[in-house]
Short mmCIF file of C-alpha atoms in Angstrom, two decimals:
data_model
loop_
_atom_site.label_atom_id
_atom_site.label_comp_id
_atom_site.label_asym_id
_atom_site.label_seq_id
_atom_site.Cartn_x
_atom_site.Cartn_y
_atom_site.Cartn_z
CA MET A 274 0.00 0.00 0.00
CA PRO A 275 1.53 3.35 -1.01
CA SER A 276 1.75 6.01 1.69
CA ALA A 277 1.64 9.80 1.79
CA ILE A 278 2.43 12.54 4.26
CA ILE A 279 0.43 15.79 4.01
CA LEU A 280 1.62 18.87 5.86
CA ILE A 281 -0.78 21.08 7.80
CA ALA A 282 -0.23 24.32 9.73
CA ASP A 283 -2.29 27.14 11.18
CA GLY A 284 -3.66 28.94 8.11
CA THR A 285 -3.61 25.92 5.78
CA GLU A 286 -6.32 26.05 3.07
CA GLU A 287 -8.61 23.38 4.53
CA MET A 288 -10.26 22.41 1.21
CA GLU A 289 -6.91 21.72 -0.45
CA PHE A 290 -5.76 19.72 2.59
CA THR A 291 -9.01 17.76 2.92
CA ILE A 292 -9.51 17.03 -0.79
CA ALA A 293 -5.93 15.69 -1.09
CA TYR A 294 -6.15 13.61 2.12
CA ASP A 295 -9.63 12.16 1.54
CA THR A 296 -9.16 11.43 -2.18
CA LEU A 297 -5.82 9.66 -1.59
CA VAL A 298 -7.42 7.55 1.19
CA ARG A 299 -10.16 6.55 -1.29
CA ALA A 300 -7.38 5.12 -3.49
CA GLY A 301 -6.14 2.90 -0.65
CA ILE A 302 -3.15 5.14 0.10
CA LYS A 303 -2.18 5.33 3.78
CA VAL A 304 -2.23 9.06 4.56
CA THR A 305 -0.67 10.81 7.56
CA SER A 306 -1.07 14.52 8.30
CA ALA A 307 1.86 16.26 9.99
CA PHE A 308 1.55 19.57 11.85
CA VAL A 309 4.22 22.16 11.05
CA ASP A 310 4.59 24.56 13.99
CA ASP A 311 5.20 28.24 13.37
CA GLY A 312 6.50 28.53 16.92
CA SER A 313 3.41 30.29 18.28
CA SER A 314 1.27 27.34 19.35
CA GLY A 315 3.21 26.47 22.50
CA MET A 316 2.64 22.91 21.38
CA LYS A 317 6.23 21.76 21.67
CA SER A 318 6.60 22.91 25.26
CA THR A 319 3.31 21.54 26.53
CA GLY A 320 3.00 18.44 24.38
CA ALA A 321 -0.74 19.15 24.23
CA VAL A 322 -2.83 18.18 21.23
CA HIS A 323 -3.11 21.18 18.94
CA ALA A 324 -5.75 21.47 16.25
CA ALA A 325 -4.56 23.38 13.18
CA LYS A 326 -6.84 26.36 12.51
CA GLY A 327 -7.52 26.43 8.78
CA SER A 328 -7.55 29.58 6.64
CA ARG A 329 -11.38 29.76 6.89
CA GLY A 330 -11.63 28.70 10.51
CA ILE A 331 -12.06 24.91 10.41
CA ASN A 332 -10.06 23.22 13.19
CA ILE A 333 -8.38 19.99 12.10
CA VAL A 334 -6.50 17.66 14.45
CA PRO A 335 -3.25 16.49 12.79
CA ASP A 336 -2.22 12.82 12.93
CA ILE A 337 1.37 13.55 13.97
CA TYR A 338 3.72 16.48 14.55
CA PHE A 339 6.15 17.26 11.77
CA GLU A 340 9.20 16.55 13.94
CA SER A 341 8.13 12.89 14.18
CA ALA A 342 8.21 12.64 10.39
CA LEU A 343 11.82 13.77 10.33
CA THR A 344 13.10 10.76 12.26
CA ASP A 345 12.56 8.64 9.16
CA PRO A 346 12.10 11.33 6.53
CA ILE A 347 11.64 9.27 3.40
CA SER A 348 9.38 6.56 4.77
CA TYR A 349 6.42 7.79 2.68
CA ASP A 350 5.97 7.57 -1.10
CA LEU A 351 4.55 11.07 -1.47
CA LEU A 352 4.89 14.43 0.30
CA VAL A 353 2.06 16.97 -0.14
CA VAL A 354 2.38 20.71 0.62
CA PRO A 355 -1.03 22.45 0.60
CA GLY A 356 -1.69 26.18 0.24
CA GLY A 357 -3.37 28.87 2.29
CA ALA A 358 -1.24 32.01 2.55
CA LYS A 359 -0.32 31.77 6.25
CA GLY A 360 0.12 28.00 6.29
CA ALA A 361 2.26 28.01 3.16
CA ASP A 362 4.38 30.81 4.61
CA THR A 363 5.06 28.70 7.72
CA MET A 364 5.88 25.61 5.67
CA SER A 365 8.05 27.27 3.04
CA LYS A 366 10.17 29.07 5.67
CA HIS A 367 10.61 25.91 7.77
CA LEU A 368 14.11 24.48 7.27
CA GLY A 369 12.92 20.94 7.99
CA VAL A 370 10.26 21.22 5.27
CA GLN A 371 12.79 22.62 2.76
CA GLU A 372 15.10 19.70 3.55
CA LEU A 373 12.30 17.13 3.26
CA VAL A 374 11.22 18.46 -0.17
CA LYS A 375 14.77 18.06 -1.48
CA LYS A 376 15.24 14.61 0.13
CA TYR A 377 12.01 13.30 -1.40
CA LEU A 378 12.88 14.50 -4.90
CA ASP A 379 16.50 13.29 -4.58
CA ALA A 380 15.16 9.86 -3.56
CA GLY A 381 12.86 9.75 -6.62
CA LYS A 382 9.70 10.13 -4.49
CA TYR A 383 6.76 12.31 -5.52
CA VAL A 384 6.22 15.79 -4.09
CA GLY A 385 2.84 17.51 -4.64
CA MET A 386 2.43 21.24 -4.01
CA ILE A 387 -0.72 23.30 -4.54
CA CYS A 388 -1.69 26.99 -4.43
CA ALA A 389 0.73 29.05 -2.29
CA GLY A 390 2.36 25.77 -1.20
CA ILE A 391 4.56 26.10 -4.32
CA LEU A 392 6.59 28.71 -2.43
CA ALA A 393 8.32 25.71 -0.86
CA ALA A 394 9.79 24.92 -4.30
CA LEU A 395 11.43 28.35 -4.22
CA SER A 396 12.64 28.22 -0.61
CA ALA A 397 13.96 24.67 -1.09
CA GLY A 398 16.00 25.97 -4.05
CA LEU A 399 14.65 23.49 -6.59
CA PRO A 400 16.16 23.79 -10.10
CA ASN A 401 14.35 25.71 -12.86
CA GLN A 402 11.54 23.54 -14.23
CA PRO A 403 7.89 23.82 -15.32
CA LEU A 404 5.43 24.53 -12.51
CA THR A 405 2.25 26.39 -11.69
CA SER A 406 0.77 27.98 -8.53
CA HIS A 407 -2.03 30.18 -7.28
CA PRO A 408 -1.97 33.39 -9.37
CA SER A 409 -1.38 35.43 -6.17
CA VAL A 410 2.17 34.05 -5.78
CA ARG A 411 3.02 33.86 -9.48
CA SER A 412 5.28 36.95 -9.39
CA GLN A 413 7.47 35.32 -6.73
CA LEU A 414 8.01 32.22 -8.89
CA GLU A 415 8.20 33.21 -12.54
CA LYS A 416 11.80 34.50 -12.43
CA ASP A 417 13.15 31.17 -11.17
CA PHE A 418 10.82 28.69 -12.86
CA ASP A 419 9.19 27.96 -16.22
CA TYR A 420 5.76 29.22 -15.11
CA LYS A 421 2.66 27.50 -16.58
CA GLU A 422 -1.08 28.11 -16.23
CA ASP A 423 -2.20 24.49 -16.57
CA PRO A 424 -4.44 23.18 -13.71
CA VAL A 425 -1.85 20.50 -12.88
CA VAL A 426 1.82 20.46 -13.99
CA VAL A 427 3.90 17.27 -13.71
CA SER A 428 7.66 17.89 -13.89
CA GLY A 429 9.52 14.65 -13.13
CA HIS A 430 8.46 13.85 -9.58
CA LEU A 431 7.26 17.39 -8.78
CA VAL A 432 3.49 17.85 -9.23
CA THR A 433 2.09 21.39 -8.86
CA SER A 434 -1.42 22.83 -9.04
CA ARG A 435 -3.28 26.14 -8.68
CA GLY A 436 -5.91 26.36 -5.94
CA PRO A 437 -9.05 24.86 -4.36
CA GLY A 438 -10.63 24.71 -7.84
CA THR A 439 -7.87 22.40 -9.10
CA ALA A 440 -7.54 20.31 -5.93
CA PHE A 441 -9.56 17.40 -7.33
CA PRO A 442 -7.54 16.97 -10.55
CA PHE A 443 -4.37 17.50 -8.45
CA ALA A 444 -5.29 14.64 -6.07
CA LEU A 445 -6.46 12.39 -8.91
CA THR A 446 -3.19 12.98 -10.81
CA LEU A 447 -1.22 11.96 -7.71
CA ILE A 448 -3.30 8.76 -7.51
CA GLU A 449 -2.65 8.02 -11.17
CA LEU A 450 1.11 8.47 -10.67
CA LEU A 451 1.21 6.29 -7.53
CA CYS A 452 -1.44 3.67 -8.32
CA GLY A 453 -2.18 3.81 -12.05
CA LYS A 454 -4.95 5.03 -14.33
CA ASP A 455 -7.43 2.27 -13.41
CA GLN A 456 -7.26 3.18 -9.72
CA ARG A 457 -7.77 6.85 -10.58
CA ASN A 458 -10.93 5.97 -12.51
CA GLU A 459 -12.12 3.72 -9.70
CA VAL A 460 -11.84 6.60 -7.22
CA GLN A 461 -13.24 9.24 -9.52
CA ARG A 462 -16.50 7.50 -10.54
CA PRO A 463 -18.37 7.43 -7.19
CA MET A 464 -17.42 11.06 -6.48
CA VAL A 465 -20.11 12.01 -9.06
CA PHE A 466 -18.49 14.93 -10.90
CA PRO A 467 -20.97 16.71 -13.20
CA PRO A 468 -21.00 15.64 -16.86
CA ASP A 469 -18.35 17.49 -18.93
CA THR A 470 -16.12 18.14 -15.92
CA PRO A 471 -12.70 18.58 -17.62
CA TRP A 472 -10.76 16.02 -15.53
CA MET B 295 -24.15 39.16 7.26
CA PRO B 296 -26.02 35.92 6.43
CA SER B 297 -25.30 32.93 8.64
CA ALA B 298 -25.25 29.17 8.20
CA ILE B 299 -25.15 26.10 10.42
CA ILE B 300 -23.48 22.98 9.02
CA LEU B 301 -23.99 19.65 10.76
CA ILE B 302 -21.10 17.25 11.38
CA ALA B 303 -20.99 13.78 12.94
CA ASP B 304 -18.62 10.85 13.15
CA GLY B 305 -18.50 9.50 9.58
CA THR B 306 -19.33 12.79 7.84
CA GLU B 307 -17.77 13.10 4.35
CA GLU B 308 -15.07 15.61 5.21
CA MET B 309 -14.71 17.06 1.68
CA GLU B 310 -18.42 17.87 1.47
CA PHE B 311 -18.33 19.42 4.95
CA THR B 312 -15.13 21.40 4.32
CA ILE B 313 -16.00 22.62 0.82
CA ALA B 314 -19.39 23.91 2.02
CA TYR B 315 -17.98 25.54 5.17
CA ASP B 316 -14.92 27.15 3.56
CA THR B 317 -16.69 28.34 0.41
CA LEU B 318 -19.54 29.94 2.40
CA VAL B 319 -16.99 31.70 4.65
CA ARG B 320 -15.31 33.09 1.51
CA ALA B 321 -18.65 34.74 0.68
CA GLY B 322 -18.73 36.52 4.05
CA ILE B 323 -21.29 34.13 5.52
CA LYS B 324 -20.87 33.44 9.25
CA VAL B 325 -20.62 29.64 9.46
CA THR B 326 -21.03 27.47 12.56
CA SER B 327 -20.49 23.71 12.61
CA ALA B 328 -22.64 21.68 15.00
CA PHE B 329 -21.77 18.17 16.16
CA VAL B 330 -24.60 15.63 16.06
CA ASP B 331 -23.95 12.86 18.58
CA ASP B 332 -24.83 9.27 17.75
CA GLY B 333 -24.75 8.47 21.46
CA SER B 334 -21.42 6.62 21.36
CA SER B 335 -18.96 9.47 21.98
CA GLY B 336 -19.63 9.83 25.70
CA MET B 337 -19.42 13.53 24.93
CA LYS B 338 -22.66 14.52 26.64
CA SER B 339 -21.74 12.92 29.93
CA THR B 340 -18.16 14.20 30.12
CA GLY B 341 -18.58 17.57 28.42
CA ALA B 342 -15.16 16.97 26.83
CA VAL B 343 -14.29 18.39 23.43
CA HIS B 344 -14.90 15.74 20.81
CA ALA B 345 -13.42 15.88 17.33
CA ALA B 346 -15.69 14.38 14.67
CA LYS B 347 -13.88 11.56 12.82
CA GLY B 348 -14.61 12.00 9.12
CA SER B 349 -15.43 9.16 6.73
CA ARG B 350 -11.78 9.04 5.55
CA GLY B 351 -10.20 9.63 8.94
CA ILE B 352 -9.74 13.41 9.19
CA ASN B 353 -10.56 14.66 12.70
CA ILE B 354 -12.44 17.97 12.73
CA VAL B 355 -13.28 19.93 15.89
CA PRO B 356 -16.88 21.22 15.71
CA ASP B 357 -17.70 24.80 16.68
CA ILE B 358 -20.68 23.85 18.87
CA TYR B 359 -22.73 20.83 19.86
CA PHE B 360 -26.04 20.35 18.07
CA GLU B 361 -28.06 20.67 21.28
CA SER B 362 -26.88 24.30 21.58
CA ALA B 363 -28.34 25.03 18.15
CA LEU B 364 -31.76 23.84 19.27
CA THR B 365 -32.15 26.55 21.90
CA ASP B 366 -32.71 29.06 19.11
CA PRO B 367 -33.33 26.77 16.19
CA ILE B 368 -33.97 29.23 13.40
CA SER B 369 -31.29 31.78 14.20
CA TYR B 370 -29.34 30.92 11.03
CA ASP B 371 -30.28 31.65 7.41
CA LEU B 372 -29.18 28.26 6.09
CA LEU B 373 -28.94 24.70 7.41
CA VAL B 374 -26.54 22.30 5.63
CA VAL B 375 -26.64 18.50 5.97
CA PRO B 376 -23.52 16.87 4.46
CA GLY B 377 -23.13 13.23 3.40
CA GLY B 378 -20.87 10.34 4.33
CA ALA B 379 -22.85 7.13 4.93
CA LYS B 380 -22.35 6.85 8.71
CA GLY B 381 -22.66 10.58 9.41
CA ALA B 382 -25.79 10.92 7.29
CA ASP B 383 -27.31 7.90 9.03
CA THR B 384 -26.76 9.57 12.43
CA MET B 385 -28.19 12.88 11.23
CA SER B 386 -31.21 11.52 9.38
CA LYS B 387 -32.27 9.34 12.34
CA HIS B 388 -31.84 12.19 14.86
CA LEU B 389 -35.25 13.57 15.87
CA GLY B 390 -33.79 17.02 16.55
CA VAL B 391 -32.31 17.18 13.03
CA GLN B 392 -35.61 16.07 11.46
CA GLU B 393 -37.39 18.78 13.42
CA LEU B 394 -34.83 21.44 12.47
CA VAL B 395 -35.10 20.60 8.75
CA LYS B 396 -38.88 21.08 8.88
CA LYS B 397 -38.64 24.27 10.99
CA TYR B 398 -36.16 25.85 8.58
CA LEU B 399 -38.27 25.10 5.51
CA ASP B 400 -41.48 26.17 7.29
CA ALA B 401 -39.78 29.47 8.19
CA GLY B 402 -38.75 30.05 4.56
CA LYS B 403 -35.05 29.46 5.30
CA TYR B 404 -32.75 27.51 3.00
CA VAL B 405 -31.80 23.89 3.67
CA GLY B 406 -28.92 22.34 1.70
CA MET B 407 -28.39 18.57 1.65
CA ILE B 408 -25.71 16.69 -0.26
CA CYS B 409 -24.84 13.04 -1.01
CA ALA B 410 -26.36 10.65 1.58
CA GLY B 411 -27.41 13.72 3.60
CA ILE B 412 -30.61 13.74 1.49
CA LEU B 413 -31.88 10.84 3.63
CA ALA B 414 -32.83 13.58 6.10
CA ALA B 415 -35.43 14.78 3.57
CA LEU B 416 -37.03 11.33 3.78
CA SER B 417 -36.82 10.95 7.57
CA ALA B 418 -38.15 14.51 8.07
CA GLY B 419 -41.16 13.56 5.94
CA LEU B 420 -40.75 16.38 3.41
CA PRO B 421 -43.43 16.50 0.69
CA ASN B 422 -42.82 15.01 -2.76
CA GLN B 423 -40.64 17.41 -4.76
CA PRO B 424 -37.65 17.36 -7.14
CA LEU B 425 -34.34 16.36 -5.54
CA THR B 426 -31.12 14.47 -6.19
CA SER B 427 -28.64 12.54 -4.02
CA HIS B 428 -25.65 10.26 -4.18
CA PRO B 429 -26.54 7.35 -6.50
CA SER B 430 -25.97 4.89 -3.62
CA VAL B 431 -29.10 6.12 -1.78
CA ARG B 432 -31.26 6.78 -4.86
CA SER B 433 -33.38 3.64 -4.36
CA GLN B 434 -34.41 4.85 -0.89
CA LEU B 435 -35.62 8.19 -2.28
CA GLU B 436 -37.16 7.70 -5.70
CA LYS B 437 -40.48 6.30 -4.46
CA ASP B 438 -41.22 9.40 -2.36
CA PHE B 439 -39.61 12.15 -4.45
CA ASP B 440 -39.28 13.36 -8.04
CA TYR B 441 -35.72 12.06 -8.43
CA LYS B 442 -33.34 14.03 -10.69
CA GLU B 443 -29.73 13.47 -11.81
CA ASP B 444 -28.70 17.13 -12.05
CA PRO B 445 -25.57 18.10 -10.06
CA VAL B 446 -27.62 20.59 -7.99
CA VAL B 447 -31.42 20.68 -7.69
CA VAL B 448 -33.18 23.75 -6.26
CA SER B 449 -36.76 23.07 -5.12
CA GLY B 450 -38.12 26.12 -3.34
CA HIS B 451 -35.83 26.48 -0.31
CA LEU B 452 -34.53 22.90 -0.49
CA VAL B 453 -31.19 22.59 -2.34
CA THR B 454 -29.84 19.07 -2.96
CA SER B 455 -26.67 17.75 -4.60
CA ARG B 456 -24.89 14.48 -5.40
CA GLY B 457 -21.45 13.95 -3.86
CA PRO B 458 -17.92 15.32 -3.35
CA GLY B 459 -17.69 15.96 -7.11
CA THR B 460 -20.67 18.34 -6.95
CA ALA B 461 -19.78 20.00 -3.63
CA PHE B 462 -18.34 23.13 -5.27
CA PRO B 463 -21.39 23.93 -7.46
CA PHE B 464 -23.58 23.05 -4.43
CA ALA B 465 -21.79 25.58 -2.19
CA LEU B 466 -21.67 28.22 -4.94
CA THR B 467 -25.42 27.80 -5.58
CA LEU B 468 -26.11 28.35 -1.87
CA ILE B 469 -24.01 31.55 -2.03
CA GLU B 470 -25.94 32.75 -5.07
CA LEU B 471 -29.26 32.15 -3.30
CA LEU B 472 -28.16 33.88 -0.07
CA CYS B 473 -25.91 36.65 -1.43
CA GLY B 474 -26.59 37.02 -5.15
CA LYS B 475 -24.87 36.18 -8.43
CA ASP B 476 -22.14 38.86 -8.10
CA GLN B 477 -20.98 37.47 -4.77
CA ARG B 478 -20.92 33.96 -6.24
CA ASN B 479 -18.65 35.15 -9.06
CA GLU B 480 -16.46 37.05 -6.59
CA VAL B 481 -15.90 33.86 -4.58
CA GLN B 482 -15.50 31.57 -7.56
CA ARG B 483 -12.80 33.51 -9.46
CA PRO B 484 -9.83 33.19 -7.03
CA MET B 485 -10.56 29.49 -6.52
CA VAL B 486 -9.01 28.95 -9.99
CA PHE B 487 -11.25 26.28 -11.49
CA PRO B 488 -9.82 24.86 -14.74
CA PRO B 489 -11.10 26.43 -17.98
CA ASP B 490 -14.36 24.80 -19.17
CA THR B 491 -15.38 23.70 -15.69
CA PRO B 492 -19.18 23.39 -16.06
CA TRP B 493 -20.15 25.62 -13.09
#
C-alpha cells in the first residue's frame, strides 16, 4: 500500500488539505497529516494536542507532529504541501520542510504542491523547471521557474497545481502516478463529478 | 451578514463538509459547525471536546454541539446536511435534526443537503418534490420524491446535490441564493477552477 504525508499548519487552506487527504485515502493510500509549527502554538513545550486552525476557521487535528516525520524522513511515497497564505508561509520558511522536499525528490519520491504551497519549491532551491501555482504568488516564482497556467503540472516527480478549484484533478493525478490510471478511474467515478467536468 | 449552520458527525464526508464551510466563509457568511452525537462518543456525559472523525479519517473539531443550536433553532439563514454514509445515518435518524429541517423550511429558510445527507429529507417527511442525491441512496428516495440526476437541484428552499464531485457547485449555488450572483462570481474567481469547468 503506497503512503503519503500531508503537511498542515495554522492557516492551511482546509479544502486543499481535505480534498488531497480524503481522495488519496479513497485510493487505498495510507495518509498521515503532519503539523508544522510556526513557533506560536506552544505545542512543543506543553506536548498538548493542537488542532490546526484552517484559513477559513475549520479546526483539524493532525495525525502527527512534523518533527516525528523527520526521524525517518523518506518513509512515505509522497509528500504533499497544501496552500493557504499563512500555512504556506510557515511551511516554506521551515528548514525541515525545505530539507524534506529536497530529500524526497533526490530519492525519486513524488512531491505535490498546490496553491501558495509552491513557495516551498522556491525556498527549497529546486532547479528551474515547469510549474504552476495560485496566481497570487506567481510573481514570486516566474523568475526562477518555467511558469505554466495548466491546472496540474507534472515535472519529473514534482506535481504542482493552482488552488481549491484544481484540488480534485491534483489529487487524482497523484493517484494516477502512484497507483495507475485504473485506480484513478475507480476513485473518480463514485465522487459524481458533473457531466463534462474537464478532468 | 447571512449565517449558516453545518452539521457534522462521526463519519461525515469531510470534503463535502469542508467545501461547504470554507466556500460559504469566503462569501462573508458566518458559518457554525454543529456536532450531532450518535450516542457513542460519551461527549454529553463528560462535556469533553470531541473531534468528529470523518469518513476518511480526518478529525475535525466542531464549533458547537447540536443541542446548543436547538435553543434558538432558526437563528441561522441556512442549514446544511452533508453526506458520508455513517454521518448521514446519524443525522437523518436524529429527531432534533428532522425537526430542524422542517422548521427551517417552514420558516422560509434555506436547507442544503448533499450526497447521503438527502436521507434527512425522507426521515423529516418532506413533501414530494424534485431532488437528487448520491446514486448509492437513490433507491431509498425515488419512491417518495421526483428524483433528478442534475448536479444541484433547487426546489423552493430545499437545495440538494450528489457527492464530493458536486460540492463546489452546491456551495456556490447556496451563495448565489443567499448573497446574489455577483458574490458567487467574486468567490469563484480566485478558486481557480480549470477552464471549461461546467459551473
